[in-house]
Amino acid sequence: MADTDNVLAARRPPWRFDAPQLALTTIRIGPGLMLVAVVIAAASLSPVFLTPRNIGNVLSQSAVIAVLALAQLLVIITRGIDLSVGSTLALSAVVGALVFSSTPSGPLVVLAMLATGALVGAVNGTVFVWGRLPHPFIVTLATLSIARGLALWLSGGQPLQGMPQIVRDIGGGSLGWFPYSGFLVAGLALLGLLLTTRLVWGRWIYAVGGNPDGARRAAVPVNRVVISVYVLSGLAAGIGAVITSGRLNGGSPTFGELAELDTIAAVVIGGASFLGGRGTIANALVGALMIGVIRNGMNLLNVDAFLQPIVIGAVIVLAVELDVVRGRVEQRLRVMKAAQT
Amino acid sequence: MNHPTPPALAVTGATKRFGAVLALDGVDLAVHHGEVLALLGDNGAGKSTLIGCLSGVHKLDGGAIHMDGEPVEITSPTTARAHGIETVYQDLALFDNLDPAANFYAGREVAGPRWLPRGLRYMRRGAMAGVTAEVLSRLQVGIPDTRASVGLMSGGQRQAIAVARAATFASRVVILDEPTAALGVRESRRVLELIRRLRDEGRAIIVISHAMDHVIEMADRAMIMRRGRKVGEVIPHADNRERIVSLIVGGDG
Ligand SMILES: Nc1ncnc2c1ncn2[C@@H]1O[C@H](COP(=O)(O)OP(=O)(O)OP(=O)(O)O)[C@@H](O)[C@H]1O
Ligand SMILES: [Mg+2]
């Protein structure tokens, strides 16, 4: 009896029409649909929006948020958060500018920026894991302050002029209208896709976010996985420093102010959950682009600069609401599936 | 029952202390291949601690463990797994955000090439999904969509997935902590059937349960613990139910 049920259940085709399944799929690609809607709205309101030059602008303005958001996504998947990315970016840029003042070597400057970022990330991760802190909020809030302070101290509070050619190219160069930083983001996104969906490490970050205790019992190296996402987030801040200081030809201790909020917003708009274990590279990228498009659209339409943060805030609330709806639909789906078997 | 072969798993003189609490006080336990051993005892008797020491979550303070007659040391979940012991924890330790295959292989993903560090290896997702589907169908676990995340499944299906996962990798011993506690009548039936199938495939099985009916139905032997000690061993049967209960609560002193 029970066994015949089972056999029947196993034979049922998985693709039969299924309303909650459809709803789930819609919600999963929801951020993408929202981006398309925003692009259509911007294009119909402003004739300039879809010109190649403006698209190039949007891409280069979104590049830093996108890079930081890709890494912030990894952190948030493991139930963490990295509040220090903006300050780390500034510190990396200042270190890069200081290195440039004593050597003209482009690769060395880039390396210094990346290493500074990764080092701050390593500190975040290690202090969080080995200090047995209940949540990374505190440690990354502390590094937010410390890294900004170091950047101010090292630079004497002044912007430092000058960056090697290779950095200026990465931050400000373009192939026709398509900015090099856009290629960089695309490359990093592909790498992120490989990491999160194909490599064992990617499986581990989802496992750690879904059930940290279970992951530990399943012999996943939880501590190393957690430290690694903060290192990558710091490294991303270093890459963000290369882009920003290349575009502005110098390093300033004021770079990246409030960037942490933009990146977290991008990841949340992209449907990742603070409860961990959920979120995709593609949607984080969509979230970053959405913020870029909304900003750019508002600029083109001459929307008051003071109004812009309010709009971004409203979009975040909308995105989180979408996540709540997803939770409810999943709950219903679960009840229905349970009833079928 | 006489067994010509040594037990699949034998613990002698198991001792474990948590600060001032002596959670295990010289406990002996043995379970043979193709046998279901029920581990009984009131709350705080030390059952979870004992199986924790066998699954590598705790480390014994004193005592010895033998598997198929050979002495072994179990110091971590990894060593327990390496010895062919798998545990279904009371909370199931499932990853609700992942599908059954990812749950099966969490922490032991099939991936290559081998010269890379484990985390950087490329997963062979097809192979993992294939084995998972094969095991689920062999054990007749009814999962309508094997690509859905486990969080979307019913309590019985989740329990079954946790048991099937253990069955896949346990070459010798499967340990289950209250496998039917959270389940309805029908779902409990399925899990009991599943346990019986594992036994018939030759695994040694240790089950903690408070459900006396289930113990009588599935267990070949029951051992009773009280306050960190083993206080008795019984072949569970409807006729000696009273005796088991009195051993558990210690009513007769
Ligand atoms: N990690 C721990 N730290 C301190 N004391 C512990 C720990 N784990 C268990 N104990 C203590 O050891 C004793 C045995 O606990 P255990 O969880 O093994 O009992 P149990 O038989 O599984 O009970 P239950 O049926 O309630 O699950 C109890 O007194 C408990 O408080
Ligand atoms: Mg217990």
XYZ file of C-alpha atoms and ligand atoms in Angstrom:
626
model
C 0.000 0.000 0.000
C 2.490 2.576 1.141
C 4.892 1.122 -1.379
C 2.499 1.482 -4.317
C 2.054 5.133 -3.358
C 5.777 5.559 -3.418
C 6.172 4.038 -6.823
C 3.381 6.207 -8.173
C 4.936 9.291 -6.645
C 8.276 8.476 -8.223
C 6.664 7.989 -11.637
C 4.800 11.264 -11.645
C 6.413 13.514 -14.278
C 8.264 16.377 -12.574
C 7.178 18.950 -15.154
C 3.405 18.754 -14.839
C 1.667 22.119 -14.508
C 2.110 23.318 -11.004
C 0.892 26.770 -9.934
C 3.103 27.285 -6.850
C 6.113 26.003 -8.792
C 5.384 28.613 -11.445
C 5.077 31.298 -8.782
C 8.405 30.226 -7.311
C 10.130 30.409 -10.668
C 8.670 33.860 -11.266
C 9.946 35.041 -7.919
C 13.362 33.558 -8.560
C 13.765 35.546 -11.765
C 11.880 38.449 -10.130
C 14.940 40.701 -9.754
C 15.694 40.242 -13.458
C 12.117 41.165 -14.365
C 12.342 44.217 -12.115
C 15.538 45.307 -13.859
C 13.899 44.948 -17.266
C 10.951 47.023 -16.041
C 13.248 49.731 -14.694
C 15.247 49.799 -17.950
C 12.049 50.094 -20.017
C 10.807 52.880 -17.762
C 14.109 54.765 -17.967
C 14.285 54.319 -21.745
C 10.767 55.587 -22.282
C 11.237 58.576 -19.983
C 14.597 59.649 -21.354
C 15.709 59.385 -25.010
C 19.339 59.534 -23.876
C 19.167 56.466 -21.659
C 19.660 53.780 -24.312
C 22.467 55.559 -26.163
C 25.712 53.535 -26.138
C 27.523 56.367 -24.420
C 25.059 56.429 -21.541
C 25.015 52.644 -21.233
C 28.782 52.826 -21.000
C 28.337 55.374 -18.213
C 25.895 53.183 -16.313
C 28.266 50.234 -16.576
C 31.327 52.112 -15.413
C 29.397 53.774 -12.586
C 28.004 50.397 -11.477
C 31.284 48.533 -11.783
C 32.539 49.141 -8.242
C 29.211 48.330 -6.594
C 28.971 45.232 -8.770
C 32.415 43.951 -7.789
C 31.740 44.571 -4.102
C 28.246 43.078 -4.359
C 29.541 39.861 -5.927
C 31.740 39.316 -2.878
C 29.171 40.611 -0.392
C 26.847 37.963 -1.809
C 29.305 35.226 -0.835
C 29.480 36.665 2.675
C 25.705 36.938 2.992
C 25.224 33.364 1.723
C 27.204 32.204 4.773
C 24.859 34.231 7.041
C 27.466 36.960 7.442
C 27.810 40.594 6.516
C 30.797 42.766 5.660
C 30.275 46.389 6.629
C 33.909 47.330 6.086
C 34.111 47.168 2.276
C 33.847 50.927 1.638
C 36.551 51.818 4.160
C 38.733 48.964 2.985
C 38.421 50.320 -0.545
C 39.628 53.727 0.648
C 42.529 52.230 2.602
C 43.586 50.136 -0.399
C 43.437 53.166 -2.689
C 45.539 55.269 -0.313
C 48.101 52.481 0.066
C 48.187 52.163 -3.719
C 48.789 55.897 -4.123
C 51.571 55.818 -1.512
C 53.248 52.885 -3.228
C 52.988 54.755 -6.525
C 54.766 57.746 -4.974
C 57.830 55.571 -4.365
C 57.723 53.267 -7.398
C 56.314 53.762 -10.906
C 55.584 50.031 -11.269
C 51.928 49.527 -12.213
C 51.712 45.843 -11.244
C 53.236 46.628 -7.847
C 50.627 49.312 -7.178
C 47.815 46.959 -8.174
C 49.283 44.207 -6.048
C 49.547 46.562 -3.061
C 45.878 47.496 -3.356
C 44.715 43.893 -3.703
C 46.921 42.728 -0.837
C 45.704 45.497 1.454
C 42.090 44.542 0.765
C 42.703 40.836 1.250
C 44.598 41.525 4.470
C 41.729 43.520 5.969
C 39.375 40.719 4.899
C 41.612 38.135 6.544
C 41.546 40.150 9.759
C 37.737 40.349 9.625
C 37.382 36.621 9.043
C 39.935 35.495 11.602
C 38.751 37.782 14.371
C 35.163 36.711 13.728
C 35.949 32.983 13.703
C 38.667 32.712 16.327
C 37.194 35.384 18.585
C 34.002 33.273 18.560
C 31.940 36.401 18.008
C 28.199 35.835 17.761
C 27.902 37.889 14.568
C 30.331 39.494 12.064
C 28.414 42.780 12.349
C 30.603 43.998 15.196
C 34.018 43.072 13.849
C 33.327 44.472 10.385
C 31.847 47.605 11.957
C 35.100 47.984 13.868
C 37.193 47.537 10.713
C 34.887 50.010 8.959
C 36.135 52.558 11.455
C 39.726 51.373 11.699
C 40.350 51.108 7.946
C 38.874 54.569 7.325
C 40.990 55.963 10.162
C 44.125 54.344 8.749
C 43.333 55.742 5.301
C 42.952 59.243 6.747
C 46.100 58.921 8.838
C 48.276 57.524 6.039
C 47.132 60.174 3.583
C 47.169 63.058 6.036
C 43.490 63.456 5.217
C 44.293 64.617 1.675
C 43.595 63.004 -1.691
C 46.844 61.701 -3.192
C 47.255 62.444 -6.903
C 48.447 60.052 -9.554
C 48.061 56.419 -10.586
C 50.057 54.281 -13.025
C 48.737 53.933 -16.571
C 47.482 50.377 -16.134
C 45.323 51.421 -13.171
C 43.985 54.438 -15.077
C 43.099 52.128 -17.971
C 41.272 49.630 -15.798
C 39.265 52.371 -14.094
C 38.674 54.775 -16.930
C 39.528 53.103 -20.249
C 37.040 51.634 -22.665
C 36.767 49.616 -25.851
C 34.542 51.862 -27.927
C 31.730 52.705 -25.542
C 32.165 49.581 -23.411
C 34.281 50.334 -20.312
C 37.138 47.989 -19.402
C 35.725 47.875 -15.889
C 32.606 46.320 -17.424
C 34.738 43.492 -18.835
C 36.365 43.122 -15.453
C 32.965 42.787 -13.770
C 31.836 40.268 -16.390
C 34.983 38.220 -15.852
C 34.618 38.279 -12.079
C 30.949 37.318 -12.369
C 31.862 34.306 -14.495
C 34.486 33.356 -11.940
C 31.874 33.759 -9.201
C 29.478 31.584 -11.160
C 32.126 28.875 -11.448
C 32.946 29.133 -7.745
C 29.381 29.083 -6.471
C 27.797 26.540 -8.757
C 30.537 24.194 -9.912
C 33.280 24.007 -7.319
C 33.107 22.209 -3.980
C 33.838 25.448 -2.138
C 30.619 26.919 -3.546
C 28.605 23.995 -2.230
C 30.239 24.566 1.133
C 29.266 28.226 1.422
C 25.624 27.306 0.805
C 25.888 24.458 3.314
C 27.416 26.735 5.948
C 24.688 29.319 5.388
C 21.895 26.762 5.362
C 22.941 24.880 8.498
C 26.280 25.802 10.113
C 26.003 23.117 12.741
C 25.081 20.477 10.212
C 27.970 21.590 8.013
C 30.378 21.111 10.897
C 29.013 17.631 11.586
C 29.267 16.854 7.865
C 33.003 17.602 8.082
C 32.810 20.792 6.018
C 35.779 22.970 7.091
C 33.402 25.666 8.339
C 35.996 28.015 9.835
C 38.142 28.081 6.741
C 35.095 28.594 4.529
C 33.908 31.540 6.636
C 37.350 33.170 6.705
C 37.665 32.712 2.952
C 34.509 34.691 2.133
C 35.792 37.671 4.150
C 39.159 37.458 2.407
C 37.365 37.494 -0.951
C 35.246 40.434 0.166
C 38.402 42.328 1.152
C 40.012 41.364 -2.146
C 36.942 42.717 -3.939
C 37.395 45.987 -2.043
C 40.973 46.038 -3.355
C 39.682 45.542 -6.913
C 37.126 48.284 -6.265
C 40.038 50.503 -5.180
C 41.846 49.835 -8.466
C 38.753 50.814 -10.463
C 37.942 53.902 -8.392
C 41.472 55.264 -8.169
C 42.009 54.543 -11.850
C 38.907 56.489 -12.820
C 39.861 59.443 -10.586
C 43.631 59.143 -11.095
C 44.576 59.056 -7.430
C 43.756 57.649 -4.018
C 41.607 59.430 -1.485
C 40.628 58.522 2.102
C 37.042 59.512 1.260
C 36.603 56.844 -1.423
C 33.828 54.327 -0.967
C 31.816 56.170 1.648
C 28.560 54.296 2.249
C 29.552 51.754 -0.414
C 28.715 49.001 2.087
C 25.078 50.100 2.017
C 24.959 50.049 -1.778
C 26.446 46.581 -1.953
C 24.164 45.172 0.704
C 21.216 46.804 -1.070
C 22.317 45.259 -4.371
C 22.552 41.800 -2.834
C 19.187 42.117 -1.106
C 17.508 43.489 -4.238
C 18.980 40.434 -5.926
C 16.924 38.226 -3.626
C 19.597 36.922 -1.269
C 18.470 36.288 2.291
C 20.133 37.489 5.477
C 19.121 34.141 6.946
C 21.827 32.659 4.746
C 22.100 29.892 2.198
C 20.248 31.738 -0.547
C 21.269 34.028 -3.385
C 22.851 33.816 -6.830
C 25.662 35.580 -8.647
C 23.378 36.544 -11.531
C 20.849 38.173 -9.234
C 23.496 40.043 -7.224
C 24.735 41.469 -10.517
C 21.172 42.384 -11.423
C 20.826 44.136 -8.060
C 23.971 46.191 -8.648
C 22.840 47.125 -12.150
C 19.403 48.050 -10.842
C 20.911 50.550 -8.428
C 23.113 51.922 -11.215
C 20.202 52.231 -13.651
C 17.929 53.905 -11.100
C 20.643 56.426 -10.169
C 21.485 57.134 -13.778
C 17.815 57.406 -14.763
C 17.130 59.834 -11.961
C 20.129 61.926 -12.991
C 18.967 62.017 -16.587
C 15.522 63.102 -15.441
C 17.010 65.713 -13.124
C 15.477 64.167 -10.053
C 16.540 66.040 -6.928
C 19.724 64.408 -5.573
C 18.208 64.379 -2.093
C 15.283 62.301 -3.343
C 17.486 59.565 -4.774
C 18.342 57.742 -1.545
C 14.627 57.640 -0.760
C 13.891 55.885 -4.033
C 16.716 53.396 -3.478
C 15.354 52.731 0.003
C 11.884 52.076 -1.372
C 13.302 49.592 -3.890
C 15.067 47.738 -1.072
C 11.815 47.429 0.856
C 10.104 46.138 -2.275
C 12.853 43.554 -2.777
C 12.663 42.337 0.797
C 8.886 42.103 0.497
C 9.404 39.886 -2.541
C 11.542 37.655 -0.326
C 8.747 37.450 2.245
C 6.262 36.466 -0.457
C 8.702 33.821 -1.652
C 8.831 32.401 1.849
C 5.051 32.116 1.954
C 4.803 30.511 -1.467
C 7.466 27.993 -0.451
C 5.506 27.183 2.660
C 2.388 26.519 0.604
C 4.344 24.478 -1.898
C 5.678 22.385 0.949
C 2.191 21.722 2.295
C 0.955 20.767 -1.167
C 3.894 18.458 -1.865
C 3.407 16.810 1.507
C -0.249 16.248 0.696
C 0.645 14.581 -2.619
C 2.685 11.822 -1.009
C 21.876 -15.347 20.301
C 25.417 -16.517 19.646
C 27.558 -14.699 17.152
C 30.577 -16.438 15.658
C 31.893 -13.157 14.275
C 32.969 -10.206 16.391
C 30.432 -7.365 16.677
C 30.388 -4.659 14.012
C 30.826 -2.148 16.782
C 31.710 -2.713 20.420
C 32.355 -0.178 23.134
C 33.740 -1.196 26.495
C 33.950 0.889 29.641
C 32.827 4.100 27.952
C 33.310 7.074 30.287
C 32.504 10.700 29.557
C 32.450 13.651 31.891
C 31.033 17.129 31.270
C 32.493 19.221 34.059
C 30.880 17.882 37.230
C 28.396 15.670 35.354
C 29.445 12.075 34.776
C 27.375 11.530 31.622
C 28.778 8.040 30.907
C 30.034 5.777 33.649
C 31.668 2.643 32.243
C 29.079 1.696 29.629
C 29.453 -1.407 27.426
C 27.640 -1.669 24.114
C 27.883 -4.130 21.234
C 25.933 -4.374 18.011
C 26.278 -6.955 15.233
C 25.838 -6.763 11.496
C 22.203 -7.270 10.547
C 21.005 -6.369 14.037
C 18.908 -3.503 15.363
C 19.881 -2.461 18.868
C 17.535 -0.101 20.679
C 19.093 2.266 23.177
C 16.589 3.154 25.875
C 16.630 5.402 28.898
C 14.936 8.357 30.502
C 15.854 11.971 29.721
C 19.436 12.675 30.650
C 20.353 8.982 30.874
C 23.316 9.511 28.558
C 22.021 8.047 25.294
C 22.848 11.015 23.094
C 26.233 11.360 24.765
C 27.039 7.709 24.052
C 26.164 7.916 20.386
C 27.905 11.295 20.214
C 31.091 9.468 21.211
C 30.496 6.932 18.428
C 29.780 9.529 15.738
C 32.765 11.683 16.666
C 30.872 14.660 18.084
C 32.256 13.897 21.565
C 35.493 12.233 22.515
C 35.492 9.476 25.120
C 37.368 10.223 28.353
C 37.859 6.522 28.937
C 37.018 3.196 27.304
C 37.775 1.380 24.086
C 36.034 1.008 20.738
C 36.403 -2.026 18.476
C 34.982 -2.434 14.990
C 34.782 -5.944 13.566
C 37.263 -6.900 16.262
C 39.816 -4.227 15.423
C 40.529 -1.404 17.906
C 39.695 2.025 16.477
C 39.834 5.620 17.676
C 36.968 7.973 16.932
C 38.081 11.556 17.420
C 35.989 13.522 14.920
C 32.980 13.159 12.601
C 35.488 12.531 9.830
C 37.103 9.541 11.540
C 33.684 8.106 12.378
C 32.710 8.401 8.726
C 35.981 6.843 7.648
C 35.159 3.813 9.808
C 31.797 3.432 8.092
C 29.660 4.890 10.879
C 26.894 7.292 9.871
C 24.546 9.102 12.210
C 21.045 10.449 11.741
C 20.864 13.202 14.325
C 17.714 14.145 16.135
C 17.624 17.464 14.248
C 18.437 15.556 11.013
C 21.297 17.952 10.146
C 19.780 18.537 6.720
C 20.454 21.563 4.542
C 17.013 22.936 3.764
C 18.362 25.188 1.037
C 19.921 22.320 -0.920
C 18.506 19.437 -2.943
C 18.720 15.788 -1.857
C 21.900 15.076 -3.814
C 23.684 18.077 -2.286
C 22.492 16.944 1.126
C 23.760 13.417 0.560
C 27.210 14.569 -0.443
C 27.699 17.618 1.797
C 31.268 17.488 3.047
C 32.185 14.545 0.755
C 31.406 15.905 -2.686
C 32.457 13.801 -5.654
C 34.889 16.097 -7.422
C 38.224 16.294 -9.173
C 40.986 16.552 -10.104
C 42.561 15.140 -6.990
C 45.725 17.243 -7.060
C 43.694 20.366 -6.344
C 42.770 21.358 -2.789
C 39.397 19.828 -1.943
C 37.479 23.113 -2.077
C 38.704 24.002 -5.564
C 37.741 20.711 -7.188
C 35.092 20.632 -9.891
C 32.005 18.772 -8.736
C 30.678 15.810 -10.673
C 27.078 16.761 -10.121
C 25.671 14.176 -12.503
C 27.356 11.319 -10.660
C 26.120 12.594 -7.286
C 22.557 13.070 -8.531
C 22.618 9.619 -10.112
C 23.652 7.786 -6.955
C 21.172 9.784 -4.886
C 18.269 8.998 -7.190
C 19.310 5.351 -7.272
C 19.454 5.066 -3.464
C 16.168 6.896 -2.979
C 14.439 4.570 -5.390
C 16.100 1.429 -3.997
C 14.943 2.356 -0.508
C 11.566 3.323 -1.988
C 11.611 6.827 -0.610
C 8.899 8.689 -2.491
C 10.269 12.075 -3.526
C 8.198 13.704 -6.280
C 10.953 16.047 -7.429
C 14.511 15.114 -6.567
C 15.784 18.534 -7.634
C 13.621 20.476 -5.181
C 15.288 21.756 -2.049
C 14.827 19.588 1.009
C 13.177 22.473 2.895
C 10.164 22.064 0.635
C 9.566 18.473 1.723
C 7.359 16.958 4.388
C 8.649 15.769 7.769
C 8.582 12.131 6.710
C 10.366 12.780 3.445
C 13.041 14.771 5.240
C 13.523 12.021 7.787
C 13.695 9.476 4.996
C 16.302 11.532 3.161
C 18.426 11.771 6.300
C 18.175 8.018 6.820
C 18.883 7.267 3.161
C 21.914 9.557 3.293
C 23.270 7.642 6.256
C 22.504 4.352 4.525
C 24.429 5.392 1.414
C 27.680 5.990 3.222
C 27.457 3.708 6.246
C 29.341 0.612 5.262
C 29.019 -0.777 8.796
C 26.945 1.109 11.365
C 23.916 3.407 11.191
C 22.996 5.341 14.323
C 19.583 6.995 14.616
C 18.579 9.400 17.389
C 14.779 9.324 17.813
C 14.009 8.785 14.140
C 10.225 8.706 14.584
C 9.796 11.323 17.303
C 8.513 14.076 15.012
C 6.500 11.888 12.652
C 2.883 10.878 12.186
C 1.749 7.257 12.158
C 2.098 6.763 8.450
C 5.459 8.448 8.139
C 6.759 6.494 11.149
C 5.768 3.270 9.363
C 7.886 4.205 6.382
C 10.918 4.998 8.464
C 10.579 1.725 10.379
C 10.410 -0.116 7.058
C 13.487 1.738 5.918
C 15.378 0.720 9.062
C 14.375 -2.883 8.519
C 15.645 -2.742 4.949
C 19.004 -1.392 6.118
C 19.280 -4.178 8.636
C 18.472 -6.752 5.959
C 21.279 -5.276 3.864
C 23.635 -6.193 6.711
C 24.224 -2.944 8.545
C 24.437 -2.807 12.312
C 21.879 -0.332 13.589
C 21.629 1.564 16.857
C 18.338 3.364 17.470
C 17.452 5.681 20.301
C 13.698 5.785 20.793
C 11.139 6.607 23.417
C 8.344 4.980 21.408
C 7.977 1.558 23.037
C 5.744 0.222 20.266
C 8.361 1.030 17.675
C 11.103 -0.488 19.782
C 9.163 -3.721 20.139
C 8.437 -3.750 16.448
C 11.912 -3.082 15.060
C 14.566 -3.918 17.642
C 16.263 -7.295 17.981
C 17.697 -6.288 21.316
C 17.351 -3.349 23.670
C 19.809 -1.972 26.167
C 18.640 0.306 28.925
C 20.639 3.156 30.440
C 20.066 5.131 33.579
C 22.213 7.976 34.938
C 25.146 7.185 32.698
C 25.168 3.449 33.374
C 23.896 0.426 31.557
C 21.214 -1.115 33.756
C 19.898 -3.952 31.647
C 19.519 -5.736 28.341
C 16.280 -7.213 27.051
C 14.841 -8.814 23.932
C 11.932 -6.437 23.476
C 8.583 -8.127 23.215
C 5.021 -7.116 24.001
C 5.170 -9.438 27.046
C 8.143 -7.770 28.769
C 7.103 -4.225 28.060
C 6.420 -3.553 31.744
C 9.849 -4.801 32.704
C 11.551 -2.532 30.155
C 9.608 0.461 31.395
C 10.525 -0.256 35.000
C 14.198 -0.590 34.025
C 13.999 2.771 32.295
C 12.408 4.645 35.165
C 14.208 2.640 37.836
C 10.981 2.134 39.815
C 12.091 -1.109 41.465
C 15.297 0.494 42.725
N 27.560 19.181 25.982
C 27.218 18.939 27.267
N 27.723 19.710 28.266
C 27.399 19.480 29.555
N 26.589 18.500 29.949
C 26.049 17.697 29.028
C 26.327 17.880 27.626
N 25.652 16.950 26.934
C 24.977 16.214 27.846
N 25.213 16.650 29.105
C 24.676 16.055 30.332
O 24.947 14.683 30.291
C 23.847 13.948 30.769
C 23.378 12.971 29.710
O 22.770 13.699 28.640
P 22.274 13.048 27.259
O 21.923 14.157 26.357
O 23.276 12.067 26.808
O 20.951 12.296 27.725
P 19.873 11.516 26.822
O 19.807 10.166 27.356
O 20.191 11.664 25.397
O 18.532 12.296 27.168
P 17.279 12.694 26.230
O 16.368 11.508 26.197
O 16.660 13.835 26.965
O 17.789 13.083 24.896
C 22.783 14.960 31.174
O 22.913 15.181 32.567
C 23.172 16.180 30.412
O 22.785 17.338 31.114
Mg 19.183 12.743 23.666
